[in-house]
Short mmCIF file of C-alpha atoms and ligand atoms in Angstrom, two decimals:
data_model
loop_
_atom_site.label_atom_id
_atom_site.label_comp_id
_atom_site.label_asym_id
_atom_site.label_seq_id
_atom_site.Cartn_x
_atom_site.Cartn_y
_atom_site.Cartn_z
CA UNK A 26 115.75 146.93 102.03
CA UNK A 27 113.43 144.30 103.56
CA UNK A 28 115.01 141.06 104.70
CA UNK A 29 114.17 137.69 103.10
CA UNK A 30 111.56 135.68 104.98
CA UNK A 31 112.62 132.24 106.24
CA UNK A 32 110.20 129.84 107.90
CA UNK A 33 111.69 127.35 110.40
CA UNK A 34 109.90 124.04 111.10
CA UNK A 35 111.23 122.23 114.18
CA UNK A 36 110.62 118.46 114.51
CA UNK A 37 112.95 117.58 117.41
CA UNK A 38 116.30 115.76 117.43
CA UNK A 39 119.44 116.32 119.51
CA UNK A 40 119.39 120.04 118.69
CA UNK A 41 116.25 120.24 120.89
CA UNK A 42 117.41 117.77 123.54
CA UNK A 43 118.19 118.46 127.21
CA UNK A 44 118.52 116.19 130.28
CA UNK A 45 115.39 114.66 131.83
CA UNK A 46 115.06 113.51 135.49
CA UNK A 47 116.01 109.91 134.59
CA UNK A 48 119.00 109.11 132.40
CA UNK A 49 119.71 110.71 129.06
CA UNK A 50 118.68 113.70 126.98
CA UNK A 51 115.25 113.97 125.29
CA UNK A 52 113.53 116.47 122.94
CA UNK A 53 112.40 119.48 125.02
CA UNK A 54 113.42 122.79 123.43
CA UNK A 55 110.75 124.33 121.18
CA UNK A 56 111.36 126.13 117.91
CA UNK A 57 110.61 129.50 119.51
CA UNK A 58 113.23 128.78 122.20
CA UNK A 59 115.81 127.71 119.60
CA UNK A 60 115.26 130.90 117.63
CA UNK A 61 115.43 133.06 120.78
CA UNK A 62 118.86 131.55 121.57
CA UNK A 63 120.33 132.87 118.29
CA UNK A 64 119.64 136.63 118.12
CA UNK A 65 121.79 137.04 114.99
CA UNK A 66 119.14 135.14 112.97
CA UNK A 67 117.22 138.43 112.86
CA UNK A 68 120.14 140.05 111.00
CA UNK A 69 119.87 137.42 108.24
CA UNK A 70 116.13 137.04 107.75
CA UNK A 71 112.67 137.76 109.02
CA UNK A 72 111.97 134.54 110.90
CA UNK A 73 108.76 132.55 111.30
CA UNK A 74 108.84 129.38 113.40
CA UNK A 75 106.60 126.39 114.11
CA UNK A 76 107.07 123.24 116.21
CA UNK A 77 104.58 120.67 114.88
CA UNK A 78 106.14 117.89 116.99
CA UNK A 79 109.24 117.16 119.07
CA UNK A 80 110.53 113.63 118.44
CA UNK A 81 113.86 111.84 117.95
CA UNK A 82 114.84 111.50 114.29
CA UNK A 83 114.42 107.73 114.41
CA UNK A 84 110.73 108.08 115.35
CA UNK A 85 109.69 110.35 112.46
CA UNK A 86 107.02 108.68 110.32
CA UNK A 87 105.79 108.91 106.71
CA UNK A 88 102.53 110.65 107.76
CA UNK A 89 104.53 113.19 109.78
CA UNK A 90 106.74 113.87 106.77
CA UNK A 91 103.64 114.34 104.59
CA UNK A 92 102.54 116.94 107.15
CA UNK A 93 105.98 118.61 107.04
CA UNK A 94 105.79 118.68 103.25
CA UNK A 95 102.43 120.48 103.46
CA UNK A 96 103.88 122.97 105.96
CA UNK A 97 106.81 123.65 103.60
CA UNK A 98 104.41 124.23 100.69
CA UNK A 99 102.20 126.51 102.73
CA UNK A 100 105.14 128.63 103.90
CA UNK A 101 106.40 129.05 100.32
CA UNK A 102 102.93 129.82 98.98
CA UNK A 103 102.63 132.49 101.67
CA UNK A 104 105.81 134.15 100.38
CA UNK A 105 108.72 132.68 102.37
CA UNK A 106 112.02 132.93 100.47
CA UNK A 107 113.15 129.65 101.96
CA UNK A 108 112.32 127.03 104.59
CA UNK A 109 114.52 125.37 107.23
CA UNK A 110 113.54 121.99 108.69
CA UNK A 111 115.23 121.24 112.03
CA UNK A 112 115.30 117.62 113.16
CA UNK A 113 117.26 114.63 114.45
CA UNK A 114 120.36 113.81 112.49
CA UNK A 115 119.65 110.06 112.56
CA UNK A 116 117.26 110.41 109.60
CA UNK A 117 118.31 113.66 107.88
CA UNK A 118 119.74 111.75 104.91
CA UNK A 119 116.27 110.19 104.44
CA UNK A 120 113.88 113.07 105.19
CA UNK A 121 115.92 115.44 103.01
CA UNK A 122 115.65 113.15 100.00
CA UNK A 123 111.97 112.43 100.69
CA UNK A 124 111.22 116.17 100.62
CA UNK A 125 113.51 116.63 97.62
CA UNK A 126 111.65 114.01 95.56
CA UNK A 127 108.48 116.13 95.63
CA UNK A 128 109.95 119.67 95.89
CA UNK A 129 109.79 121.24 92.43
CA UNK A 130 109.83 124.93 93.34
CA UNK A 131 112.89 127.18 93.11
CA UNK A 132 113.00 128.26 96.77
CA UNK A 133 115.60 126.54 98.95
CA UNK A 134 114.48 124.02 101.55
CA UNK A 135 117.31 123.33 104.02
CA UNK A 136 117.42 120.52 106.58
CA UNK A 137 119.65 120.83 109.64
CA UNK A 138 120.16 119.43 113.14
CA UNK A 139 122.97 119.07 115.65
CA UNK A 140 125.29 116.38 116.89
CA UNK A 141 125.55 117.79 120.45
CA UNK A 142 122.62 118.39 122.80
CA UNK A 143 121.39 121.92 123.48
CA UNK A 144 123.23 122.21 126.82
CA UNK A 145 126.46 120.40 125.89
CA UNK A 146 129.82 122.17 125.85
CA UNK A 147 130.49 123.24 122.27
CA UNK A 148 126.88 122.55 121.21
CA UNK A 149 126.69 122.91 117.42
CA UNK A 150 122.95 123.60 117.19
CA UNK A 151 123.04 127.42 117.18
CA UNK A 152 125.75 127.58 114.52
CA UNK A 153 123.96 125.02 112.35
CA UNK A 154 120.65 126.87 112.63
CA UNK A 155 122.29 130.18 111.68
CA UNK A 156 124.09 128.57 108.72
CA UNK A 157 120.89 126.84 107.55
CA UNK A 158 118.91 130.10 107.67
CA UNK A 159 121.73 131.85 105.81
CA UNK A 160 121.46 129.27 103.01
CA UNK A 161 117.64 129.32 102.98
CA UNK A 162 117.73 133.11 102.58
CA UNK A 163 120.38 133.07 99.81
CA UNK A 164 119.44 133.60 96.16
CA UNK A 165 122.48 131.41 95.24
CA UNK A 166 120.69 128.43 96.84
CA UNK A 167 117.63 128.67 94.58
CA UNK A 168 116.96 125.86 92.11
CA UNK A 169 119.09 123.34 94.01
CA UNK A 170 116.20 121.41 95.57
CA UNK A 171 116.53 120.32 99.18
CA UNK A 172 119.88 120.93 100.86
CA UNK A 173 121.43 119.66 104.10
CA UNK A 174 123.51 122.16 106.07
CA UNK A 175 125.62 121.18 109.09
CA UNK A 176 129.14 122.13 110.15
CA UNK A 177 128.98 125.06 107.66
CA UNK A 178 128.84 122.59 104.75
CA UNK A 179 126.08 122.67 102.13
CA UNK A 180 125.19 119.20 100.82
CA UNK A 181 122.75 117.94 98.17
CA UNK A 182 119.95 115.79 99.62
CA UNK A 183 120.50 112.87 97.28
CA UNK A 184 124.24 112.55 97.93
CA UNK A 185 124.60 113.25 101.65
CA UNK A 186 124.77 110.66 104.43
CA UNK A 187 125.67 110.50 108.11
CA UNK A 188 129.16 109.05 108.32
CA UNK A 189 130.02 109.39 112.02
CA UNK A 190 127.99 108.75 115.17
CA UNK A 191 129.42 111.63 117.21
CA UNK A 192 131.38 114.35 115.41
CA UNK A 193 129.93 117.73 114.34
CA UNK A 194 131.50 116.89 110.94
CA UNK A 195 129.36 113.71 110.72
CA UNK A 196 127.74 114.52 107.36
CA UNK A 197 129.49 113.92 104.05
CA UNK A 198 128.67 113.45 100.38
CA UNK A 199 131.01 110.50 99.90
CA UNK A 200 132.82 110.56 96.56
CA UNK A 201 131.63 114.09 95.77
CA UNK A 202 131.98 116.55 98.66
CA UNK A 203 129.69 119.45 99.56
CA UNK A 204 128.20 121.86 97.02
CA UNK A 205 129.62 124.73 99.02
CA UNK A 206 130.14 126.27 102.43
CA UNK A 207 128.85 129.04 104.66
CA UNK A 208 131.79 131.40 105.18
CA UNK A 209 131.78 134.88 106.72
CA UNK A 210 128.00 134.76 106.88
CA UNK A 211 127.54 134.01 103.16
CA UNK A 212 126.44 130.88 101.32
CA UNK A 213 129.24 130.17 98.85
CA UNK A 214 128.01 127.53 96.43
CA UNK A 215 130.60 126.38 93.90
CA UNK A 216 128.94 123.22 92.53
CA UNK A 217 125.38 122.95 91.22
CA UNK A 218 123.69 119.56 90.96
CA UNK A 219 121.11 119.13 88.20
CA UNK A 220 117.68 118.43 89.67
CA UNK A 221 115.91 115.19 88.76
CA UNK A 222 112.14 115.12 88.36
CA UNK A 223 110.93 111.72 89.59
CA UNK A 224 107.47 112.60 88.27
CA UNK A 225 105.83 111.81 91.58
CA UNK A 226 103.61 114.91 91.71
CA UNK A 227 102.08 116.67 94.66
CA UNK A 228 100.92 116.30 97.35
CA UNK A 229 103.36 113.66 98.59
CA UNK A 230 101.63 110.30 97.96
CA UNK A 231 101.02 107.77 100.70
CA UNK A 232 104.17 105.62 100.90
CA UNK A 233 103.79 101.95 99.96
CA UNK A 234 105.44 99.36 102.25
CA UNK A 235 108.91 98.59 100.88
CA UNK A 236 111.33 96.21 102.61
CA UNK A 237 115.06 96.77 102.88
CA UNK A 238 117.22 93.66 103.21
CA UNK A 239 120.94 94.07 103.84
CA UNK A 240 123.02 91.08 102.79
CA UNK A 241 126.26 89.96 104.44
CA UNK A 242 128.95 87.33 104.06
CA UNK A 243 127.56 83.81 103.90
CA UNK A 244 123.88 84.91 103.91
CA UNK A 245 121.15 82.63 102.63
CA UNK A 246 117.95 83.57 100.78
CA UNK A 247 115.34 83.17 103.57
CA UNK A 248 114.80 86.91 104.16
CA UNK A 249 114.41 87.66 100.44
CA UNK A 250 111.99 84.75 99.90
CA UNK A 251 109.83 85.89 102.84
CA UNK A 252 109.19 89.40 101.48
CA UNK A 253 106.09 88.80 99.28
CA UNK A 254 104.15 86.91 101.95
CA UNK A 255 104.87 89.67 104.49
CA UNK A 256 102.75 92.06 102.43
CA UNK A 257 105.51 94.30 101.05
CA UNK A 258 104.95 95.92 97.66
CA UNK A 259 108.61 96.45 96.83
CA UNK A 260 112.07 95.38 97.95
CA UNK A 261 115.46 97.08 98.14
CA UNK A 262 118.43 94.76 98.51
CA UNK A 263 121.51 96.35 100.04
CA UNK A 264 124.16 94.30 98.28
CA UNK A 265 127.97 94.43 98.30
CA UNK A 266 130.48 96.39 96.22
CA UNK A 267 129.19 97.57 92.85
CA UNK A 268 125.94 95.57 93.26
CA UNK A 269 126.85 91.98 94.10
CA UNK A 270 125.17 89.18 96.06
CA UNK A 271 126.27 85.70 97.08
CA UNK A 272 125.46 83.55 94.02
CA UNK A 273 122.92 81.50 95.97
CA UNK A 274 120.65 84.54 96.40
CA UNK A 275 120.22 85.28 92.69
CA UNK A 276 117.32 82.88 92.04
CA UNK A 277 115.25 84.12 95.01
CA UNK A 278 115.88 87.73 94.00
CA UNK A 279 114.63 86.95 90.48
CA UNK A 280 111.49 85.27 91.85
CA UNK A 281 110.63 88.30 93.98
CA UNK A 282 111.39 90.62 91.04
CA UNK A 283 108.66 88.83 89.07
CA UNK A 284 106.14 89.85 91.75
CA UNK A 285 107.23 93.41 92.62
CA UNK A 286 109.97 95.95 91.83
CA UNK A 287 113.31 94.92 93.38
CA UNK A 288 116.04 97.56 93.61
CA UNK A 289 119.71 96.62 93.70
CA UNK A 290 121.62 99.03 95.97
CA UNK A 291 124.96 98.72 97.77
CA UNK A 292 126.36 99.16 101.26
CA UNK A 293 129.32 101.01 99.68
CA UNK A 294 128.48 104.74 99.67
CA UNK A 295 130.60 106.15 96.81
CA UNK A 296 129.86 105.59 93.10
CA UNK A 297 126.96 104.08 91.13
CA UNK A 298 125.71 100.51 90.88
CA UNK A 299 127.53 98.93 87.93
CA UNK A 300 125.70 97.63 84.85
CA UNK A 301 128.12 95.66 82.68
CA UNK A 302 131.44 94.71 84.26
CA UNK A 303 131.13 91.48 86.30
CA UNK A 304 129.68 88.24 84.95
CA UNK A 305 129.68 85.79 87.90
CA UNK A 306 126.45 84.42 89.47
CA UNK A 307 125.15 87.17 91.78
CA UNK A 308 127.03 89.87 89.83
CA UNK A 309 125.35 93.08 88.63
CA UNK A 310 125.08 91.71 85.06
CA UNK A 311 123.43 88.53 86.40
CA UNK A 312 121.04 90.38 88.75
CA UNK A 313 119.99 93.15 86.34
CA UNK A 314 119.38 90.42 83.74
CA UNK A 315 117.07 88.71 86.24
CA UNK A 316 114.91 91.86 86.46
CA UNK A 317 116.45 93.76 89.38
CA UNK A 318 116.68 97.55 88.95
CA UNK A 319 119.92 99.39 89.77
CA UNK A 320 119.72 102.13 92.44
CA UNK A 321 122.27 104.27 90.60
CA UNK A 322 123.89 106.70 93.01
CA UNK A 323 121.16 106.37 95.64
CA UNK A 324 121.93 104.65 98.92
CA UNK A 325 119.69 101.73 99.88
CA UNK A 326 117.74 103.92 102.34
CA UNK A 327 117.19 106.68 99.79
CA UNK A 328 116.22 104.09 97.15
CA UNK A 329 113.67 102.65 99.58
CA UNK A 330 112.01 106.07 99.92
CA UNK A 331 111.91 106.66 96.16
CA UNK A 332 110.44 103.19 95.58
CA UNK A 333 107.88 103.71 98.38
CA UNK A 334 106.64 106.92 96.77
CA UNK A 335 106.64 105.50 93.23
CA UNK A 336 104.67 102.39 94.22
CA UNK A 337 102.45 104.55 96.47
CA UNK A 338 101.73 106.72 93.41
CA UNK A 339 100.70 103.61 91.45
CA UNK A 340 103.76 103.23 89.16
CA UNK A 341 104.36 99.80 87.58
CA UNK A 342 107.76 98.08 87.55
CA UNK A 343 108.70 99.42 84.08
CA UNK A 344 107.87 102.96 85.16
CA UNK A 345 109.89 102.45 88.35
CA UNK A 346 112.86 101.27 86.25
CA UNK A 347 112.74 104.35 84.04
CA UNK A 348 112.68 106.71 87.03
CA UNK A 349 115.63 104.91 88.68
CA UNK A 350 117.49 105.15 85.37
CA UNK A 351 117.52 108.93 85.78
CA UNK A 352 119.28 108.57 89.17
CA UNK A 353 122.28 106.72 87.63
N1 LIG B 23 119.20 110.63 118.16
C1 LIG B 23 119.20 111.94 117.62
C2 LIG B 23 118.02 112.10 116.67
O1 LIG B 23 118.11 111.78 115.50
C3 LIG B 23 120.44 112.24 116.93
C4 LIG B 23 120.57 113.65 116.50
O2 LIG B 23 119.63 114.41 116.42
O3 LIG B 23 121.71 114.00 116.21
O4 LIG B 23 116.99 112.58 117.12
#
């Protein structure tokens, strides 16, 4: 029987990094070299590989991700059973959700990377690549949207985040756990997350500029008030707890929400933004009543990407609110 075809798109990240002549590791290893280092990939799938660029995760841009999205589409249109995107772990939680917001096909798209450089003792890159290809080739992984696979765990793009700066077990879906695991060379998926259609359409629209303001103890409202004059078209506020701000920030948030969509997210990863529990100034009831839109289960960074695409696609504030309502 012929093997499934999996196309691997390598963007850089620690998995491709090796020492340079001055200090530190930098992206160096190409996709072809990564694939050559894991001969057992050929037992799982017929592999195609491309290296459109080699950059750290933090330097990936919206236009580059539009290009990646086109490469994913092209590979699937040409008959790949699944696609693996290999990149820096610093932004996997963001790129995975960005791709997921516009991926409507059944084939799995899997994002992976590594926490240890290519030459480090106990480097996790080879194992992560093999696990990611195993998931991308698996019929069980169809219809789950974009997945993130590291440390043999299979996570949903919209729930996963990087929770540790160093460990191979850095990725977690806080409050939920992974959808499944790769064990004995098989993708074992025990939970299936319903897909949400954000109605953004294809190709991926140009992202509108959206600011993200994180609020801390004793903050004042200067950053929030400055957003409209800086040319932003939307704002995400990373608030506290279940969606709470210092009371003195409520009026400025309302003023900005009259000019552009303002999303209320939280720095706490588990659980949704509340809607009707707390009644103090700056509480979720106060802020939603002033026109802010709850981020639901999305982190502030993921909410920023969704809002960027929605505004980029020309959606008005009411339309933005109804899409965010489906992410509750
Ligand atoms: N700094 C690296 C990057 O995101 C981290 C990693 O890949 O793990 O490119």
